[in-house]
XYZ file of C-alpha atoms in Angstrom:
529
model
C 54.060 23.346 0.232
C 53.214 24.346 -3.333
C 51.011 27.377 -3.879
C 47.905 26.362 -5.808
C 45.183 28.883 -5.076
C 46.776 32.159 -6.122
C 49.034 31.183 -9.062
C 46.433 32.002 -11.765
C 45.823 35.430 -10.241
C 49.591 36.109 -10.105
C 50.036 35.094 -13.756
C 47.115 37.301 -14.789
C 48.609 40.251 -12.922
C 51.984 39.755 -14.602
C 50.305 39.704 -18.004
C 48.468 42.902 -17.185
C 45.044 41.262 -17.065
C 43.602 40.818 -13.604
C 41.133 38.340 -12.153
C 38.269 37.265 -14.415
C 34.842 38.525 -13.401
C 32.756 36.118 -11.284
C 30.364 33.952 -13.299
C 26.746 33.433 -12.233
C 26.414 29.654 -11.983
C 22.707 29.696 -11.158
C 20.561 27.873 -13.741
C 18.403 30.102 -15.903
C 14.688 29.750 -16.609
C 15.234 27.956 -19.903
C 17.354 25.163 -18.432
C 15.007 24.829 -15.467
C 12.031 24.494 -17.796
C 13.919 21.805 -19.696
C 14.388 19.983 -16.393
C 10.647 20.279 -15.756
C 9.771 18.971 -19.211
C 12.049 15.970 -18.740
C 10.534 15.257 -15.316
C 7.015 15.375 -16.773
C 7.997 13.047 -19.601
C 9.241 10.431 -17.111
C 6.137 10.827 -14.935
C 7.742 12.655 -12.000
C 5.224 15.479 -11.632
C 6.520 16.558 -8.204
C 10.039 17.097 -9.570
C 8.552 18.884 -12.588
C 6.621 21.262 -10.335
C 9.770 22.086 -8.364
C 11.671 22.793 -11.584
C 8.960 25.006 -13.080
C 8.559 26.927 -9.810
C 12.300 27.560 -9.767
C 12.090 28.698 -13.403
C 9.202 31.009 -12.548
C 11.208 32.515 -9.700
C 14.194 32.928 -12.025
C 12.506 34.628 -14.993
C 8.786 35.093 -14.253
C 7.996 34.153 -17.862
C 4.701 32.935 -19.294
C 6.400 29.699 -20.359
C 7.449 28.992 -16.757
C 3.971 29.789 -15.448
C 2.353 27.494 -17.994
C 4.881 24.802 -17.111
C 3.812 25.099 -13.494
C 0.156 24.735 -14.570
C 0.993 21.572 -16.511
C 2.758 20.069 -13.494
C -0.184 20.938 -11.239
C -2.554 19.203 -13.651
C -0.310 16.149 -13.646
C -0.568 16.147 -9.827
C -4.376 16.397 -10.064
C -4.278 19.782 -8.331
C -6.853 21.149 -10.756
C -7.987 24.206 -8.812
C -4.388 25.329 -8.285
C -3.779 24.895 -12.009
C -6.824 27.039 -12.788
C -5.523 29.773 -10.470
C -2.164 29.693 -12.261
C -3.879 29.875 -15.642
C -5.925 32.898 -14.544
C -2.630 34.702 -13.902
C -1.258 33.540 -17.250
C -4.319 34.841 -19.104
C -4.007 38.233 -17.438
C -0.344 38.431 -18.398
C -0.812 37.313 -22.022
C -4.413 37.344 -23.243
C -5.159 35.180 -26.267
C -2.375 32.634 -25.773
C -3.306 29.383 -27.522
C -1.310 27.340 -24.979
C -3.188 28.998 -22.109
C -6.502 28.257 -23.817
C -5.477 24.627 -24.344
C -4.443 24.165 -20.708
C -7.639 25.865 -19.514
C -9.626 23.352 -21.565
C -7.693 20.451 -20.053
C -8.164 21.823 -16.549
C -11.928 22.308 -16.902
C -12.272 18.859 -18.432
C -10.264 17.332 -15.584
C -12.362 19.181 -12.998
C -15.615 18.017 -14.581
C -14.403 14.414 -14.722
C -13.225 14.608 -11.143
C -16.665 15.780 -10.069
C -18.169 12.886 -12.044
C -16.098 10.247 -10.246
C -18.034 7.574 -8.330
C -19.049 8.599 -4.829
C -19.125 6.543 -1.648
C -22.064 4.200 -1.460
C -25.289 5.962 -0.539
C -24.126 9.540 -1.197
C -25.716 11.621 -3.934
C -24.600 14.746 -5.703
C -26.449 17.975 -4.967
C -28.190 19.993 -7.707
C -25.600 22.795 -7.643
C -22.849 20.168 -8.059
C -24.546 18.830 -11.179
C -24.738 22.381 -12.563
C -21.085 23.064 -11.713
C -20.010 19.849 -13.385
C -21.940 20.757 -16.541
C -20.395 24.230 -16.483
C -16.906 22.676 -16.418
C -17.585 20.495 -19.434
C -19.229 23.325 -21.353
C -16.287 25.639 -20.660
C -13.916 22.910 -21.856
C -16.005 22.500 -25.014
C -16.008 26.262 -25.664
C -12.260 26.558 -25.401
C -11.510 23.368 -27.350
C -13.836 24.383 -30.154
C -11.937 27.659 -30.480
C -8.700 25.701 -30.781
C -9.677 23.328 -33.562
C -8.660 25.659 -36.388
C -5.589 27.377 -34.977
C -4.086 24.672 -32.771
C -0.795 23.009 -33.614
C -2.251 19.740 -32.265
C -5.769 19.481 -33.747
C -6.073 15.720 -33.160
C -5.453 16.129 -29.435
C -7.893 19.046 -29.182
C -10.572 17.063 -31.039
C -9.973 14.014 -28.835
C -10.408 16.103 -25.696
C -13.498 17.706 -27.219
C -14.983 14.249 -27.765
C -14.437 13.428 -24.069
C -16.165 16.606 -22.973
C -19.121 16.108 -25.309
C -19.503 12.482 -24.276
C -19.538 13.530 -20.611
C -22.610 15.649 -21.389
C -24.311 12.805 -23.279
C -23.799 14.431 -26.679
C -23.137 11.192 -28.577
C -23.327 12.712 -32.055
C -21.044 15.580 -31.059
C -18.535 13.139 -29.582
C -18.553 10.997 -32.731
C -18.083 14.082 -34.926
C -15.113 15.213 -32.793
C -13.527 11.769 -33.037
C -13.964 11.794 -36.805
C -12.208 15.129 -36.901
C -9.377 13.796 -34.723
C -8.931 10.808 -37.028
C -8.896 13.092 -40.059
C -6.158 15.206 -38.443
C -4.077 12.209 -37.358
C -5.300 8.678 -38.144
C -2.727 7.213 -35.734
C -3.496 9.481 -32.787
C -3.374 7.272 -29.632
C -6.617 6.264 -27.967
C -9.092 7.110 -30.720
C -10.291 3.520 -31.096
C -10.878 3.267 -27.352
C -12.821 6.522 -27.374
C -15.011 5.222 -30.188
C -15.626 2.164 -28.029
C -16.614 4.379 -25.103
C -19.152 6.253 -27.226
C -20.725 3.037 -28.525
C -20.702 1.484 -25.029
C -22.483 4.474 -23.502
C -25.002 4.554 -26.331
C -25.774 0.902 -25.597
C -26.154 1.634 -21.870
C -28.409 4.598 -22.615
C -30.777 2.491 -24.717
C -30.668 -0.358 -22.210
C -31.382 1.810 -19.181
C -34.062 3.857 -20.923
C -35.564 0.676 -22.380
C -35.541 2.385 -25.742
C -34.601 1.238 -29.222
C -34.982 -2.141 -30.841
C -32.782 -5.027 -29.635
C -30.981 -4.802 -32.953
C -29.935 -1.211 -32.203
C -28.469 -2.227 -28.876
C -26.571 -5.115 -30.415
C -25.240 -2.795 -33.093
C -23.699 -0.562 -30.453
C -22.390 -3.593 -28.530
C -20.666 -4.857 -31.657
C -19.260 -1.409 -32.456
C -17.905 -1.055 -28.901
C -16.388 -4.539 -28.895
C -14.678 -4.053 -32.240
C -13.355 -0.635 -31.214
C -11.935 -1.925 -27.923
C -10.348 -4.909 -29.642
C -8.789 -2.564 -32.200
C -7.442 -0.371 -29.408
C -5.916 -3.420 -27.739
C -4.252 -4.509 -30.980
C -2.913 -1.041 -31.746
C -1.470 -0.571 -28.277
C -0.478 -3.771 -26.439
C -0.128 -1.720 -23.245
C -3.667 -0.315 -23.334
C -5.180 -1.882 -20.223
C -8.081 0.577 -20.115
C -9.522 -0.733 -23.386
C -9.331 -4.313 -22.087
C -11.030 -3.330 -18.824
C -13.747 -1.464 -20.707
C -14.319 -4.541 -22.839
C -14.720 -6.555 -19.629
C -17.225 -4.021 -18.331
C -19.147 -4.268 -21.601
C -19.369 -8.057 -21.318
C -20.420 -7.751 -17.680
C -23.292 -5.445 -18.616
C -24.281 -8.010 -21.236
C -24.326 -10.613 -18.439
C -21.495 -12.590 -20.033
C -19.237 -13.274 -17.028
C -16.943 -15.745 -18.807
C -16.167 -13.225 -21.532
C -15.791 -10.472 -18.920
C -13.306 -12.629 -17.001
C -11.188 -13.110 -20.111
C -11.101 -9.377 -20.817
C -10.300 -8.539 -17.194
C -7.456 -11.077 -17.183
C -6.036 -9.382 -20.266
C -6.403 -5.952 -18.640
C -4.632 -7.098 -15.468
C -1.861 -8.757 -17.468
C -1.229 -5.362 -19.067
C -1.561 -3.337 -15.856
C -2.085 -5.160 -12.523
C -3.419 -1.955 -10.943
C -6.211 -1.414 -13.503
C -8.806 -3.157 -11.290
C -9.501 -3.166 -7.579
C -8.683 -6.822 -7.007
C -10.327 -6.845 -3.584
C -13.628 -6.001 -5.303
C -13.244 -8.488 -8.155
C -15.500 -11.094 -6.458
C -18.287 -8.497 -6.513
C -17.946 -8.400 -10.314
C -17.390 -12.083 -10.969
C -18.350 -15.341 -9.238
C -15.627 -16.677 -6.948
C -14.252 -19.383 -9.272
C -14.129 -16.922 -12.172
C -12.415 -14.260 -10.028
C -9.786 -16.837 -9.084
C -9.326 -17.912 -12.706
C -8.991 -14.283 -13.780
C -6.110 -13.425 -11.450
C -4.369 -16.762 -12.056
C -4.404 -16.194 -15.807
C -3.385 -12.553 -15.446
C -0.450 -13.381 -13.178
C 0.852 -16.122 -15.463
C 0.481 -13.937 -18.555
C 2.166 -10.956 -16.898
C 5.136 -13.087 -15.863
C 5.421 -14.545 -19.347
C 5.832 -11.074 -20.826
C 7.718 -9.518 -17.867
C 9.846 -12.376 -16.452
C 12.080 -10.122 -14.351
C 9.407 -7.676 -13.256
C 7.889 -7.641 -9.752
C 4.619 -6.155 -11.000
C 2.711 -9.426 -10.686
C 3.232 -9.694 -6.912
C -0.250 -8.359 -6.185
C -1.780 -10.699 -8.736
C -0.080 -13.738 -7.179
C -1.179 -12.606 -3.721
C -4.810 -12.471 -4.792
C -4.477 -15.739 -6.671
C -3.220 -17.303 -3.440
C -5.996 -15.666 -1.445
C -8.720 -17.049 -3.744
C -7.084 -20.485 -3.654
C -6.832 -20.314 0.134
C -10.503 -19.426 0.453
C -11.390 -22.298 -1.882
C -9.408 -24.730 0.295
C -6.771 -25.424 -2.361
C -3.845 -25.083 0.013
C -1.182 -26.531 -2.256
C -1.916 -24.010 -5.003
C -2.270 -21.236 -2.437
C 1.185 -21.924 -1.006
C 2.727 -21.861 -4.470
C 1.042 -18.547 -5.297
C 1.996 -16.947 -1.991
C 5.607 -18.071 -2.520
C 5.610 -16.316 -5.904
C 4.113 -13.166 -4.371
C 6.857 -13.062 -1.734
C 9.572 -13.761 -4.270
C 8.314 -10.838 -6.332
C 7.841 -8.483 -3.385
C 9.165 -9.467 0.069
C 7.460 -6.375 1.527
C 4.083 -8.166 1.295
C 4.537 -9.365 4.859
C 0.930 -10.418 5.440
C 1.577 -13.104 2.822
C 3.463 -14.970 5.564
C 0.220 -15.269 7.534
C -1.717 -16.977 4.751
C 1.280 -19.080 3.735
C 1.588 -20.208 7.355
C -2.095 -21.048 7.648
C -1.998 -22.969 4.361
C 1.098 -24.932 5.438
C -0.492 -25.719 8.811
C -3.634 -26.974 7.056
C -1.407 -29.385 5.125
C 0.314 -30.425 8.368
C 3.617 -29.040 7.146
C 4.406 -27.634 10.578
C 8.014 -26.770 9.809
C 6.959 -24.531 6.915
C 4.119 -23.092 8.975
C 6.563 -22.215 11.756
C 8.891 -20.572 9.233
C 6.085 -18.433 7.839
C 4.829 -17.242 11.218
C 8.367 -16.555 12.440
C 8.992 -14.496 9.293
C 5.773 -12.601 9.980
C 6.841 -11.920 13.578
C 10.310 -10.784 12.557
C 8.818 -8.412 10.004
C 7.402 -6.501 12.987
C 5.612 -7.580 16.136
C 2.931 -4.849 15.975
C 2.088 -5.939 12.437
C 1.935 -9.571 13.580
C -0.591 -8.636 16.233
C -2.687 -6.524 13.875
C -2.864 -9.274 11.262
C -3.985 -11.854 13.800
C -6.528 -9.496 15.332
C -7.887 -8.596 11.912
C -8.070 -12.138 10.554
C -11.514 -12.904 11.936
C -10.109 -16.186 13.310
C -8.227 -14.947 16.342
C -8.898 -17.974 18.549
C -7.810 -20.446 15.871
C -4.772 -18.317 15.077
C -3.826 -18.273 18.749
C -3.984 -22.027 19.025
C -1.965 -22.537 15.837
C 0.830 -20.139 16.792
C 0.963 -21.423 20.386
C 1.248 -24.984 19.069
C 4.066 -23.984 16.723
C 5.855 -22.045 19.490
C 5.728 -24.963 21.939
C 6.812 -27.323 19.167
C 9.803 -25.081 18.483
C 10.750 -25.094 22.183
C 10.687 -28.886 22.264
C 12.907 -28.987 19.180
C 15.406 -26.563 20.729
C 14.568 -23.653 18.421
C 14.256 -21.195 21.278
C 14.909 -18.030 19.229
C 12.030 -18.918 16.902
C 9.776 -19.821 19.826
C 10.614 -16.548 21.541
C 9.527 -14.528 18.511
C 6.305 -16.505 18.184
C 5.402 -15.937 21.840
C 6.308 -12.272 21.449
C 3.961 -12.077 18.470
C 1.207 -13.732 20.482
C 1.783 -11.213 23.251
C 1.189 -8.436 20.727
C -2.085 -10.029 19.646
C -3.075 -10.849 23.258
C -1.422 -8.076 25.294
C -3.310 -9.010 28.482
C -1.959 -12.562 28.500
C 0.934 -12.577 30.988
C 1.941 -16.133 30.053
C 2.934 -15.077 26.542
C 5.059 -12.212 27.883
C 6.593 -14.572 30.449
C 7.425 -17.207 27.832
C 8.952 -14.617 25.533
C 10.969 -13.179 28.430
C 12.303 -16.583 29.514
C 13.342 -17.526 25.975
C 14.857 -14.102 25.297
C 16.996 -14.506 28.411
C 18.187 -17.929 27.232
C 19.110 -16.346 23.903
C 21.133 -13.613 25.624
C 18.657 -10.878 24.704
C 18.618 -9.493 28.239
C 17.131 -6.067 27.578
C 14.264 -7.677 25.701
C 13.857 -10.242 28.451
C 13.568 -7.613 31.156
C 11.151 -5.524 29.064
C 8.916 -8.558 28.566
C 8.978 -9.405 32.281
C 7.927 -5.831 33.029
C 4.998 -6.292 30.626
C 4.009 -9.522 32.376
C 4.237 -7.838 35.791
C 1.960 -5.103 34.548
C -0.689 -7.802 34.230
C 0.206 -9.921 37.281
C 2.080 -7.569 39.628
C 1.925 -9.977 42.599
C 3.252 -13.071 40.823
C 6.260 -14.283 42.876
C 7.838 -16.153 39.973
C 7.672 -13.154 37.636
C 9.065 -10.838 40.319
C 11.990 -13.160 41.015
C 12.691 -13.715 37.298
C 12.703 -9.972 36.524
C 15.065 -9.371 39.436
C 17.438 -12.092 38.186
C 17.741 -10.434 34.767
C 18.605 -7.086 36.367
C 20.906 -8.589 38.956
C 22.791 -11.332 37.104
C 22.445 -10.529 33.420
C 22.268 -6.756 33.059
C 24.127 -5.845 36.249
C 22.243 -2.584 36.655
C 19.505 -1.071 38.796
C 20.585 -3.322 41.666
C 18.361 -1.565 44.183
C 15.376 -2.294 41.947
C 16.479 -5.928 41.727
C 16.634 -6.059 45.535
C 13.148 -4.568 45.780
C 11.823 -7.168 43.340
C 13.382 -10.035 45.346
C 11.761 -8.766 48.538
C 8.459 -8.265 46.771
C 8.636 -11.838 45.433
C 9.171 -13.168 48.964
C 6.261 -11.125 50.341
C 3.874 -12.215 47.614
C 4.935 -15.855 47.925
C 4.275 -15.776 51.694
C 0.770 -14.400 51.065
C 0.017 -17.247 48.686
C 1.279 -19.799 51.204
C -0.988 -18.340 53.903
C -4.005 -18.297 51.603
C -6.221 -21.280 52.386
C -7.993 -20.922 49.040
C -4.794 -21.145 46.998
C -4.364 -24.311 44.942
C -1.626 -26.807 45.717
C 0.040 -25.925 42.417
C 0.031 -22.231 43.282
C 1.509 -22.975 46.689
C 4.222 -25.177 45.195
C 5.164 -22.444 42.730
C 5.149 -19.904 45.572
C 7.452 -22.084 47.698
C 9.889 -22.421 44.827
C 9.798 -18.684 44.088
C 10.296 -17.822 47.767
C 13.232 -20.196 48.115
C 14.889 -18.864 44.959
C 14.243 -15.220 45.819
C 15.673 -15.606 49.342
C 18.827 -17.265 47.969
C 19.190 -14.656 45.275
C 18.684 -11.858 47.775
C 21.393 -13.254 50.079
C 23.814 -13.541 47.173
C 22.875 -10.042 46.063
C 23.567 -8.656 49.530
C 26.892 -10.465 49.806
C 28.019 -9.073 46.458
C 26.911 -5.527 47.137
C 28.187 -5.503 50.748
C 31.680 -6.771 49.786
C 34.222 -3.959 50.363
C 35.792 -2.635 47.221
C 39.602 -2.494 46.895
């Protein structure tokens, strides 16, 4: 064996040196802050926060504390950011970076308090005052930054947002002019000009003030500004959405639909697609998502981002009764994102409506195999539970007749999840699972069925068979089940009110259970060698 660990130490001793002092390999605050900056730049605010907190623990510097505040703002933890900035201001009064981050935090808090509330709820007077205080504090700090800041365009842009939030249109326009003077190419200025003009139009419209020409002037200014923003930045979905909102307020739904389609093609998450029919008539909502999905795919052919758009396109087509188009859209949604499992439900319903039963079976089987609880929840939440039951039962029985027992088993198991009190579905799933060699599943399903019909002789005998013959365990329980099957069958046979069919089934179950019990006893009584 060659020595490897101690040779360097031996050489150092021979040369009169000695072992080198241990090096501290822990990262310092500077490198940790660099990690945080990189995480923020790629949009990973949680990783940035962890890095800045480690930096703060390592060196306790103002730069690390301010980094933590920036990460908290990125996570929308505004109050925590304000607490961190209070500490920073105590440590280093007069810091321009602290002042800038304070302004951002107060602006973010005011805008958060201005966000739409649930329907019917209203803000309280003290909340209105607190919101105004936030915007005014942001304005105070941003105004102080305009002369000494290293980023005057950004400060002026933020100042315009704060002034606009308080309805100070002239102040907002003046701030935007200052931002443009500082940096004519600063991102978002055209969109902000559009926002000011849009809100001025809404103000005149809602107050029923100003001549119609004044309103149209602001409409034109807003439209031109939003269109400029969209040209300058092809990724600016907010400007396109705002343009759609403008057209909607003008009661121009066709133009709104075109703008919304453009917005969604740039960012499919920019609009709540479930609420789109409340903005646009049904046919226009359908047209909007169809156009957006096609346009998104044209510019992002390998991107899965259009999956939601194709799902909603399929949903609108399904609701309109256009099953062929719906199936094509749902297929695209699944190809883009296989995790959209409820797509299988609508694809299955659409295929069934077109009498393509093989495809319908495939869709419902895929839905079941994605998770039986989810299968049950989707059926129960569809609003068409009875029709769904009949469709899936038809497909399951059709699969049995065609010899596709594994598929039929999963369909019956899905039905059992949607109709947990239906013993027949559990029984069918159990029988088919046993045929497929899935004995543990089979026994579990029989137990479920017996929980609903505990005195059913056939179920008792079948459950015992799985334990006795297939699983080869719990033989005493199997024996008890055989005896119970015989007892219950005898009660049915003695019952004058029992139907002939019930009595025939009881006779068969009794005969089978007695034979199985005798075989069971012979096997278990046989002496072992």
